[in-house]
Tab-separated table of C-alpha atoms and ligand atoms in Angstrom:
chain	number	residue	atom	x	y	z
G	1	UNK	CA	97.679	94.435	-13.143
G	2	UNK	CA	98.683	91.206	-12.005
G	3	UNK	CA	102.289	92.320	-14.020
G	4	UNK	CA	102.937	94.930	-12.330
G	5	UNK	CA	102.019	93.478	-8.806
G	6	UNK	CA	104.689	90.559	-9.658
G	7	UNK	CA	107.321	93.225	-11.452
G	8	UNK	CA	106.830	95.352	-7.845
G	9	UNK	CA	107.275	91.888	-5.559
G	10	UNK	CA	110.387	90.927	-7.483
G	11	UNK	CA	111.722	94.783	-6.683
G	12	UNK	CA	110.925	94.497	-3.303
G	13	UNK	CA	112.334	91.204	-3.064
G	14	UNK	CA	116.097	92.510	-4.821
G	15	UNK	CA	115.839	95.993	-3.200
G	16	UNK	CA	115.664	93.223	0.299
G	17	UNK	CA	118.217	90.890	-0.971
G	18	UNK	CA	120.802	93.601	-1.829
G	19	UNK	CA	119.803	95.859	1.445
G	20	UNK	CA	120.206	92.400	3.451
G	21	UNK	CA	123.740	91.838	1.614
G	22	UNK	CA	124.956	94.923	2.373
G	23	UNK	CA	124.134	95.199	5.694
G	24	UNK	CA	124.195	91.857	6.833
G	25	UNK	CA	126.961	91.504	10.197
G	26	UNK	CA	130.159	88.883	9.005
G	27	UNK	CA	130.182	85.247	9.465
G	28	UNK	CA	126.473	84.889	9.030
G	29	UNK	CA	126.467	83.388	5.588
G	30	UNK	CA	124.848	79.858	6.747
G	31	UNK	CA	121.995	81.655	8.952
G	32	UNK	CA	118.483	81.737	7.545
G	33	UNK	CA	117.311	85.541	5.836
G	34	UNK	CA	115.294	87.491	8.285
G	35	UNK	CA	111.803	87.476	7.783
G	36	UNK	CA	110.450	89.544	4.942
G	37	UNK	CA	107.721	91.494	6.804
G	38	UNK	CA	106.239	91.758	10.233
G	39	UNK	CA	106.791	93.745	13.184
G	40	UNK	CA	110.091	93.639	14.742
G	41	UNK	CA	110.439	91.414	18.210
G	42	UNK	CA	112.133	92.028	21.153
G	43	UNK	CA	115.479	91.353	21.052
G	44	UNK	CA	116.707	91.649	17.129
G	45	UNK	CA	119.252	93.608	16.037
G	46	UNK	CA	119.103	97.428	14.877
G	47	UNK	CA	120.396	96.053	11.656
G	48	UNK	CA	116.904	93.500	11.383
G	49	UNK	CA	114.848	96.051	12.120
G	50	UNK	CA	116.072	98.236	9.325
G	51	UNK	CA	115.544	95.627	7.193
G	52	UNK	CA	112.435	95.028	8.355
G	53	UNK	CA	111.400	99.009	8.061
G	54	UNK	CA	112.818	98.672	4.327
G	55	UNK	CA	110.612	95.763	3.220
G	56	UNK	CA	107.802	97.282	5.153
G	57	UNK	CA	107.934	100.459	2.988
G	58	UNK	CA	108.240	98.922	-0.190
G	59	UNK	CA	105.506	96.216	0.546
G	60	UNK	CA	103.679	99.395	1.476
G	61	UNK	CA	104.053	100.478	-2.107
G	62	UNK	CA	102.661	97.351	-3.340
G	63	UNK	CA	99.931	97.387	-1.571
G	64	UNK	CA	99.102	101.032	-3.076
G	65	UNK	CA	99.231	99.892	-6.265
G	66	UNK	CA	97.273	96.890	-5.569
G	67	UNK	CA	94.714	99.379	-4.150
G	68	UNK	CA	94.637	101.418	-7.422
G	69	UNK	CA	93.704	98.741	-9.841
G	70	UNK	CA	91.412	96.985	-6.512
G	71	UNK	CA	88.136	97.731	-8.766
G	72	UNK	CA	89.416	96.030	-11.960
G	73	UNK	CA	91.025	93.108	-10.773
G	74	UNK	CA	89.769	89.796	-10.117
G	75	UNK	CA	89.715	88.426	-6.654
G	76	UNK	CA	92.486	85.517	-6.281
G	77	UNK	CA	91.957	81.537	-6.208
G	78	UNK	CA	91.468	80.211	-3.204
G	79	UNK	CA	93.954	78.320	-1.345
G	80	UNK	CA	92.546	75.124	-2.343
G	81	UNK	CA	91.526	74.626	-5.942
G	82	UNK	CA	89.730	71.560	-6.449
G	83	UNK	CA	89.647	70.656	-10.428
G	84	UNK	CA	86.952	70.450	-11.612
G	85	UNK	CA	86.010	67.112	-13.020
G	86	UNK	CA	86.228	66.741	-17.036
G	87	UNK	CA	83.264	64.410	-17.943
G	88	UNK	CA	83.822	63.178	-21.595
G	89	UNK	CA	81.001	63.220	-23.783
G	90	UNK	CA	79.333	60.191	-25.356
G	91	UNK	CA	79.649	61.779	-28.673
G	92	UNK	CA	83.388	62.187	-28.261
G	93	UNK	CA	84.102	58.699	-27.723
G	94	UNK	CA	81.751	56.873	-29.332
G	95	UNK	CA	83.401	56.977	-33.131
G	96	UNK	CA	84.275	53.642	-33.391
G	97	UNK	CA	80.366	52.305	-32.538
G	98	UNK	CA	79.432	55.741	-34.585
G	99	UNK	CA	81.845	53.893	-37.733
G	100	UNK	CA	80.090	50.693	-37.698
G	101	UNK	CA	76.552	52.031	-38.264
G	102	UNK	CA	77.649	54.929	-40.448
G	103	UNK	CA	78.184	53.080	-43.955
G	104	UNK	CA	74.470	52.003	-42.935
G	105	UNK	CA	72.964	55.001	-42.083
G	106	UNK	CA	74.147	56.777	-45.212
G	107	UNK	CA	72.575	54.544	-47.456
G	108	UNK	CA	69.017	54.702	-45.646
G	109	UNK	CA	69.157	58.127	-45.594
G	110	UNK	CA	70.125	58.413	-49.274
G	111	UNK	CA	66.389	56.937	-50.671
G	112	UNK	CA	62.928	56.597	-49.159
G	113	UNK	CA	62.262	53.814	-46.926
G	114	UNK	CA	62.174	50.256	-48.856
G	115	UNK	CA	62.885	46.676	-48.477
G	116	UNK	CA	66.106	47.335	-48.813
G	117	UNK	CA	65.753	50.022	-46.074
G	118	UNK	CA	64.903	46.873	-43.562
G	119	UNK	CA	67.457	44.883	-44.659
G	120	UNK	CA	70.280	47.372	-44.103
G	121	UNK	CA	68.833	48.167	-40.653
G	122	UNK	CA	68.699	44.806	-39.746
G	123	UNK	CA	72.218	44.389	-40.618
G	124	UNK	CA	73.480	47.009	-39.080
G	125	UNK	CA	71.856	46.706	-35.657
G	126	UNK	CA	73.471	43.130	-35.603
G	127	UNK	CA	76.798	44.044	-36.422
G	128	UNK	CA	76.618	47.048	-33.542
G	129	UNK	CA	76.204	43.745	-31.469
G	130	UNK	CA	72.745	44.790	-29.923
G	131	UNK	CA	72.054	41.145	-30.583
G	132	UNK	CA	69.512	39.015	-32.375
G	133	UNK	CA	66.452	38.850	-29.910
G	134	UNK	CA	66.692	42.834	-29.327
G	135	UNK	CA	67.491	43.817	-32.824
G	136	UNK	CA	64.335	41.221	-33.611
G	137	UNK	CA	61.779	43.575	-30.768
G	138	UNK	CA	63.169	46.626	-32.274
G	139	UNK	CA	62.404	46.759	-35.770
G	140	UNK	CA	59.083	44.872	-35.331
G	141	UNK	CA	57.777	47.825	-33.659
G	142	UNK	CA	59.438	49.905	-35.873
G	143	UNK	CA	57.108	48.527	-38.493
G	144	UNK	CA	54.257	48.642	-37.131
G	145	UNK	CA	54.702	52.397	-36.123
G	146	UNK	CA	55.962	53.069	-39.926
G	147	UNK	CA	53.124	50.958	-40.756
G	148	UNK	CA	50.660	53.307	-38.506
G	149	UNK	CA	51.994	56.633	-39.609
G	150	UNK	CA	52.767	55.738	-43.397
G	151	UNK	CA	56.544	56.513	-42.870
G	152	UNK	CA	58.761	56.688	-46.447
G	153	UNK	CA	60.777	59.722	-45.064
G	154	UNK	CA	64.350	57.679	-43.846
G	155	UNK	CA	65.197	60.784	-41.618
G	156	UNK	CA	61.079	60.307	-39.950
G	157	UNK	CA	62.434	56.665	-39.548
G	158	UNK	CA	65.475	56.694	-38.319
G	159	UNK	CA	64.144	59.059	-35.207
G	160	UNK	CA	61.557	56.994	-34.563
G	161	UNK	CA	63.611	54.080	-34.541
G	162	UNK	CA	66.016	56.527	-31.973
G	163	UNK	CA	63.223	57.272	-29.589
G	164	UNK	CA	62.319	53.331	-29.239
G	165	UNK	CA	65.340	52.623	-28.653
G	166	UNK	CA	66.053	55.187	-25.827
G	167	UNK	CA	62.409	54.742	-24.415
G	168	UNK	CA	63.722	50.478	-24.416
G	169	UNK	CA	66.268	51.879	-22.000
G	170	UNK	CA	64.654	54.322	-20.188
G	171	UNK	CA	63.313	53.411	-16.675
G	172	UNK	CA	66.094	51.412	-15.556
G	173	UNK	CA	67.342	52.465	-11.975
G	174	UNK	CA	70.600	53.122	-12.749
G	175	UNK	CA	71.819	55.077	-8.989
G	176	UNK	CA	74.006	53.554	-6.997
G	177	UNK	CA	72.849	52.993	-3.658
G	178	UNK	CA	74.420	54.077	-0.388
G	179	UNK	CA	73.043	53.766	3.058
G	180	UNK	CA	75.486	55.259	4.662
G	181	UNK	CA	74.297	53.830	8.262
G	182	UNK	CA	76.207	54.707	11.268
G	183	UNK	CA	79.038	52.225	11.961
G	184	UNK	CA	77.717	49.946	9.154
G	185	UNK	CA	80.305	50.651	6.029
G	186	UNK	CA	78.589	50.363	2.550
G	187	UNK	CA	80.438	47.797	0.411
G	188	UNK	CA	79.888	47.798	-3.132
G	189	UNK	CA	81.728	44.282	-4.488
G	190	UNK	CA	83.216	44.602	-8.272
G	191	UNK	CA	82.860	41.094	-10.214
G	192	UNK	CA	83.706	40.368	-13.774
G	193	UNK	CA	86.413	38.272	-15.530
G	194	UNK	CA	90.068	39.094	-15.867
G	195	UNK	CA	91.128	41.820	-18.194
G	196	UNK	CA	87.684	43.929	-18.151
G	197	UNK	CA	88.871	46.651	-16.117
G	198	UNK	CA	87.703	46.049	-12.700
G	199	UNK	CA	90.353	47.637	-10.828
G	200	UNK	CA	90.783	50.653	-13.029
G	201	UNK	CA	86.637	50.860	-12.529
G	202	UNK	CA	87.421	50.887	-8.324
G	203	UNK	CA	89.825	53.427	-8.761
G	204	UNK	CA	87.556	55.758	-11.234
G	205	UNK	CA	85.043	55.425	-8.512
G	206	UNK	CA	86.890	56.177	-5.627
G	207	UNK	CA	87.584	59.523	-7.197
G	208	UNK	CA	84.384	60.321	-7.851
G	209	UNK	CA	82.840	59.294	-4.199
G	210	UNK	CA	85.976	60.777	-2.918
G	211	UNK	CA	85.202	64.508	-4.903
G	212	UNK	CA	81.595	64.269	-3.304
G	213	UNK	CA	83.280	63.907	-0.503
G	214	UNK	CA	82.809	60.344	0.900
G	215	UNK	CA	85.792	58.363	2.693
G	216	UNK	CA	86.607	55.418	0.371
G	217	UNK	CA	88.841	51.807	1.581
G	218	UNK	CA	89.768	49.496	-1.092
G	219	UNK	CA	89.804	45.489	-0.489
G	220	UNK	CA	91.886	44.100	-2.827
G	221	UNK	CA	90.018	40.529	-3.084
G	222	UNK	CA	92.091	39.287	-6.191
G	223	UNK	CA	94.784	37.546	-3.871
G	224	UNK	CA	95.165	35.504	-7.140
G	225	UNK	CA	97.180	38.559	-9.026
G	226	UNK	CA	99.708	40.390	-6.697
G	227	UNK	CA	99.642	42.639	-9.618
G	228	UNK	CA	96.069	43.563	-9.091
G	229	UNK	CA	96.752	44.388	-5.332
G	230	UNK	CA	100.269	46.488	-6.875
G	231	UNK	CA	97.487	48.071	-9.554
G	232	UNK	CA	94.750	48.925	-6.975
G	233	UNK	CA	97.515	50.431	-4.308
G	234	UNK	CA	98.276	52.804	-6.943
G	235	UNK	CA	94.563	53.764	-7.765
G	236	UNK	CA	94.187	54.130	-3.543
G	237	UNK	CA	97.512	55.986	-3.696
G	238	UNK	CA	96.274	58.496	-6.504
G	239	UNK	CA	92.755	58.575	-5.363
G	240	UNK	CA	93.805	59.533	-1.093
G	241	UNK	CA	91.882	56.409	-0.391
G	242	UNK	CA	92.780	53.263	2.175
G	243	UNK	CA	93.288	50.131	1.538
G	244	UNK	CA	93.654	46.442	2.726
G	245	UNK	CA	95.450	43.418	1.284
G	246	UNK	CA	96.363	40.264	1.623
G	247	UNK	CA	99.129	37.475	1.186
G	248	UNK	CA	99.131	36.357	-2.283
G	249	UNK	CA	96.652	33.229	-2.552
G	250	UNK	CA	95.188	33.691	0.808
G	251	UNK	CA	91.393	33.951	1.254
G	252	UNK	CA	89.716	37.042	-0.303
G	253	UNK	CA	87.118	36.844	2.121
G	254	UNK	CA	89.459	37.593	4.766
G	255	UNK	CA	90.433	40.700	2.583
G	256	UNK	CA	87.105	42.014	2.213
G	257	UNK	CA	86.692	41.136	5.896
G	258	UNK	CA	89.354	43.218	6.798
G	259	UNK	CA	88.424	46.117	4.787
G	260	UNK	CA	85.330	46.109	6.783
G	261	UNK	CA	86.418	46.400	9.890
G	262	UNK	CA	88.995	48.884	9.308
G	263	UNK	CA	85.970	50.667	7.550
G	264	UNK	CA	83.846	50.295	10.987
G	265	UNK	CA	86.620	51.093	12.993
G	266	UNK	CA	87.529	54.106	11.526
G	267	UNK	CA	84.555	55.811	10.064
G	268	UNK	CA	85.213	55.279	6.116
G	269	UNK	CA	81.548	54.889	4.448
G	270	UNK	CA	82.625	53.238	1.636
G	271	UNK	CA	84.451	49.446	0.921
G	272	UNK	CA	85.111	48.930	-2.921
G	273	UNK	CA	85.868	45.020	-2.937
G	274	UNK	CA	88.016	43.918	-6.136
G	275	UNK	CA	87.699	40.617	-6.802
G	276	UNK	CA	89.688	37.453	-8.524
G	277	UNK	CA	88.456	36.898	-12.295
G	278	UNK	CA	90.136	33.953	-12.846
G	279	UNK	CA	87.844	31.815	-15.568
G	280	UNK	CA	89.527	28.401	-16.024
G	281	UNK	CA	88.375	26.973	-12.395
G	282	UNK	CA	85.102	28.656	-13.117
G	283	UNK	CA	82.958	26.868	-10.334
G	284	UNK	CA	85.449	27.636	-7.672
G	285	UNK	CA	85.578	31.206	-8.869
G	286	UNK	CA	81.652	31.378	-8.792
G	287	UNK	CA	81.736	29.653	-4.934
G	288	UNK	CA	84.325	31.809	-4.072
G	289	UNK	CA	82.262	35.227	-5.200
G	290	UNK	CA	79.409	34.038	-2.814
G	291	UNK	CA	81.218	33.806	0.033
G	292	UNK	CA	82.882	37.292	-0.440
G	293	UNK	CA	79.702	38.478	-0.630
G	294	UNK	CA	78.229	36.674	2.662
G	295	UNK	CA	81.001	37.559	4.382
G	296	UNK	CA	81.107	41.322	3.243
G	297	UNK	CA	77.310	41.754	4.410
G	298	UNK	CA	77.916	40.079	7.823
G	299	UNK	CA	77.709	42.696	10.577
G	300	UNK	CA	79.178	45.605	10.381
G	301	UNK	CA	79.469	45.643	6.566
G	302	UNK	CA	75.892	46.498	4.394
G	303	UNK	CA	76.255	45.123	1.001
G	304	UNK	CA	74.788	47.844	-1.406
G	305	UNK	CA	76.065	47.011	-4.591
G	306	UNK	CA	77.219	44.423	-6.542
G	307	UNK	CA	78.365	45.691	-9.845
G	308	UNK	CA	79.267	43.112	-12.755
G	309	UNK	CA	82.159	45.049	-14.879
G	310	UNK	CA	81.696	43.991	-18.497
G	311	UNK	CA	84.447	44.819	-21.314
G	312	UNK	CA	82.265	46.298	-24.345
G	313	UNK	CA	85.089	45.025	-26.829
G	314	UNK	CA	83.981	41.284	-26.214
G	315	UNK	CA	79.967	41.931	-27.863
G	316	UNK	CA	77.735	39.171	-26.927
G	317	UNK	CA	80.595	36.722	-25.907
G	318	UNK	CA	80.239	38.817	-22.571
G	319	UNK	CA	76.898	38.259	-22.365
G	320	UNK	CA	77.950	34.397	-21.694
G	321	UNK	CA	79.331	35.183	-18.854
G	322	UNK	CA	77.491	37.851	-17.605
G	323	UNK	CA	74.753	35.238	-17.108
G	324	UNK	CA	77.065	33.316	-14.875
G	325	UNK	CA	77.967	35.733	-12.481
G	326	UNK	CA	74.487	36.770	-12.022
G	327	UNK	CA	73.663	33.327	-11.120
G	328	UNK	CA	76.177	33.694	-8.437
G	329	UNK	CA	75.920	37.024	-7.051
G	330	UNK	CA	72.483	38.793	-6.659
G	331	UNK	CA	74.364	41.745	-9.572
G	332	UNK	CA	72.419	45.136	-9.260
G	333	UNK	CA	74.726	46.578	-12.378
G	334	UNK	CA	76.592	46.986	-15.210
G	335	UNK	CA	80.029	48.726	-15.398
G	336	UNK	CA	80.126	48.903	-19.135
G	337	UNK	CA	84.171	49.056	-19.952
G	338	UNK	CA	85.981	50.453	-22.783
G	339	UNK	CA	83.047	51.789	-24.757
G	340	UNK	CA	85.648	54.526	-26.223
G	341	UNK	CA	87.179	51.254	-28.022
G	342	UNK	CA	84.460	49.755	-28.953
G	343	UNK	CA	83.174	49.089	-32.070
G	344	UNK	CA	80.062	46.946	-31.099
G	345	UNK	CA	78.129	49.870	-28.634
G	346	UNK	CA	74.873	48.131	-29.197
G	347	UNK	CA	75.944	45.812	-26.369
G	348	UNK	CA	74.762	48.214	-23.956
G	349	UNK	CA	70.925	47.205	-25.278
G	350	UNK	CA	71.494	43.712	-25.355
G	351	UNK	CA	72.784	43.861	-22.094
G	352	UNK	CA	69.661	45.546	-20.719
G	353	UNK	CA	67.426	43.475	-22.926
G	354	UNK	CA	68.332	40.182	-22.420
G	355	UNK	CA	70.114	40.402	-18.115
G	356	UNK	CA	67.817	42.714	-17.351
G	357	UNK	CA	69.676	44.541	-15.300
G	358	UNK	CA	70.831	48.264	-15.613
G	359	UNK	CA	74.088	49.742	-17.031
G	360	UNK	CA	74.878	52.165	-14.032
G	361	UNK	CA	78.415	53.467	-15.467
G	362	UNK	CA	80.235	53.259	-18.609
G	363	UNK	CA	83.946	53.274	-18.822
G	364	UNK	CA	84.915	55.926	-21.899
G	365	UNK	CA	88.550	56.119	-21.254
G	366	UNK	CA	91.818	54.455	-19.352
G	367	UNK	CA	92.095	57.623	-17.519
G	368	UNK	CA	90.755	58.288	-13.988
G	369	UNK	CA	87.784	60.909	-15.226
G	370	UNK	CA	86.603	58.671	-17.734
G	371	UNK	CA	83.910	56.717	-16.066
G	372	UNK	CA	80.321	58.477	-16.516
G	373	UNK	CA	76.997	57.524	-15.591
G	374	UNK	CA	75.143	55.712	-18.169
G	375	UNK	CA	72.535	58.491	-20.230
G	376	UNK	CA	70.664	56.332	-22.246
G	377	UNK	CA	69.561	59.303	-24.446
G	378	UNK	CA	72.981	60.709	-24.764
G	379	UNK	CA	74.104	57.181	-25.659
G	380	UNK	CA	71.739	56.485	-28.680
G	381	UNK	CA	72.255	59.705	-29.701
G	382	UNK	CA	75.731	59.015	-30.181
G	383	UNK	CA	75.291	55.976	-31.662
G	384	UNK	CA	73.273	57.800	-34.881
G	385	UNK	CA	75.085	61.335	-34.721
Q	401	LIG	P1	90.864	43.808	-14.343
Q	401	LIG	O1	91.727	42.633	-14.652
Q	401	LIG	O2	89.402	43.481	-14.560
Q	401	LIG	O3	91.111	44.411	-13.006
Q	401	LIG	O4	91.189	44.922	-15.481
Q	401	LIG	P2	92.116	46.206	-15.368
Q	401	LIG	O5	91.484	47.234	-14.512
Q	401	LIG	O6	93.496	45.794	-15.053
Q	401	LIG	O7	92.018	46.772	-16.868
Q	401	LIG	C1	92.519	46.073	-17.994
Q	401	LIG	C2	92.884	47.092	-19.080
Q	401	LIG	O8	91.718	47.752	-19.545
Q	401	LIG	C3	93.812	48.199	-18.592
Q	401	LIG	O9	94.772	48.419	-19.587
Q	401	LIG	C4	92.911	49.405	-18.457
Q	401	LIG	O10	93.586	50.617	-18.657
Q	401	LIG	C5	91.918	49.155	-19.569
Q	401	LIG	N1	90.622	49.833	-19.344
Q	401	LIG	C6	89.813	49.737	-18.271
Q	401	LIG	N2	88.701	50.477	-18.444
Q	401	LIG	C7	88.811	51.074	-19.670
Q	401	LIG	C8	87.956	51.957	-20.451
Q	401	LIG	O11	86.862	52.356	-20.066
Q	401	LIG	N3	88.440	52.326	-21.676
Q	401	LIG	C9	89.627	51.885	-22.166
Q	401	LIG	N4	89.987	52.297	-23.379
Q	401	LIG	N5	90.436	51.057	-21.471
Q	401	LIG	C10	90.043	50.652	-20.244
């Protein structure tokens, strides 16, 4: 159908074109075509109306046939499409964690459960980085429920062992919070060393407060990197959001400041604050970070979230850190980064074991859909597919 209504266009579009040429007065070569349909207005030519009569009739025809084949054809897009947003799966991404327990898994499931069976867990929950103490919790109870229930089926085991591990993540609060108070901009600060993916995180979230339809203002605090001010004018670019910056070196506070008030002033709900990452003057970095965030939560600015973006790549050396900047910041969650390229995914449970504090999003990607919220289920699941 849709053929045929673009085969019947095109005619009506030549049979216009060639009646236009032909009857067109000389010396108007540079003047715009007449209009293609419409009533004709006081004061045009004869010649325009013609024209005007001819297009009418064969848009007429158009329309007929449009009217024929009205009951089978679909109704068109709107205007506006909005994409819809491709979430990646867990499952998708996950193959390089999925490799490192795989050689593992294989070999428990390829006998009933014995000593060796313990051994081979142990080792591979290690070398998936969920980390000594957790790792240690984990297969303790695992005993004692194999103990309980008499357990020498692998597959029996290896679920159990699933469903602790998804009920040791279950409960955290992992929504991130927004006040949205009138005249009093929510800022949510990003902290976390260089390299992580901080800004890339800011500008996966501004899409996706942005597509539920919030009004988004970047501060880009790391005056310390004009490229990370270059980097996060592109994300506010891509992403239709504002954004504020500073000279390179000056005071991020000031940024973040800024942000604010241009927030207040002109109704956005939402500040995401970048912030330096700069490790080797540590202390200043840490008394810096404070005082973003006291300035950031002075009137008109609400600090709802401060979210500590962690690169999954780095295993338990970012849990190290991670300990600092929670000592400096009052952190309410993980960003976990680069997941997709990670071959150590039990981070995520040391990082909820031992900081205690919940994994909100995990980065599965570089590009700007690839942020999801964290599913712990979907996660471990994942892990053992
Ligand atoms: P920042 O210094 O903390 O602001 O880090 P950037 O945002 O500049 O990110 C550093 C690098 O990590 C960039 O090349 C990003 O594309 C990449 N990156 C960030 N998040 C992810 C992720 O979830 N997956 C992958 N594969 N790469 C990521």
């Amino acid at each position: 159908m849709e053929i045929l209504i673009l085969i019947a266009v095109l005619a009506v579009l030549v049979i216009g074109g060639a009646v236009y040429v032909v009857r067109r007065p000389r010396g108007t070569d540079l003047e715009p075509p007449p209009p293609v349909a419409g009533p004709s207005v006081p004061g045009t030519t004869p010649v325009d109306d013609e024209l005007a009569a001819d297009v009418e009739e064969a848009l007429g025809a158009v329309r007929d046939e449009s009217a024929r084949g009205a009951d089978t054809a679909t109704a068109p897009p709107p205007a506006e499409v909005i994409e819809p947003v491709r979430r990646p799966r867990f499952r998708d991404r996950l193959a390089k964690a999925r490799g490192t327990l795989g050689g593992y898994l294989g070999s428990i499931r390829s006998r009933r459960v014995d000593d060796q069976t313990w051994d081979e867990l142990e080792e591979a929950l290690i070398r998936a980085d969920v980390g000594v103490a957790a790792t240690g919790q984990s297969l303790d109870e695992l005993r004692a429920t194999a103990d309980a229930e008499s357990i020498s089926d692998p597959e029996v085991l290896l679920d159990r062992l699933k469903s602790q591990l998804k009920e040791r993540l279950a409960g955290g609060d992992r929504a991130l919070t927004l006040q949205l108070a009138p005249g009093a901009p929510d800022v949510w600060l990003f902290v976390g060393v260089n390299g992580v993916g901080k800004t890339t995180t800011i500008g996966k979230v501004a899409r996706r407060q942005a597509l539920d339809g919030y009004t988004v203002i970047m501060a880009a605090g790391d005056t310390f990197r004009a490229a990370a001010a270059e980097q996060l004018d592109t994300w506010a670019q891509r992403t239709g959001s504002d954004m504020v910056r500073g000279n390179e070196g000056g005071d991020p506070s000031a940024v973040v400041f800024d942000a604010v008030q241009r927030a207040a002033a002109r109704g956005y709900e939402l500040v995401l604050a970048d912030t330096a990452g700069r490790l080797h003057t540590k202390t200043n970095l840490m008394e810096e970070l404070r005082k973003v965030r006291r300035v950031a939560d002075r009137d008109p600015g609400n600090v709802t979230e401060v979210l500590l973006v962690l690169d999954a790549t780095t295993g338990q050396n970012g849990l190290a850190q991670a300990q600092q900047f929670t000592e400096a910041v009052d952190v309410t969650g993980v960003v976990l980064t680069k997941l997709d390229g990670s071959a150590k995914g039990g981070i995520a449970l040391a990082i909820e074991t031992s900081l205690g504090i919940p994994i909100k999003l995990v980065g599965l990607g570089e590009t700007v859909d690839d942020l999801v919220e964290f599913d712990p289920d979907e996660f471990v699941e994942a892990l053992f597919a």
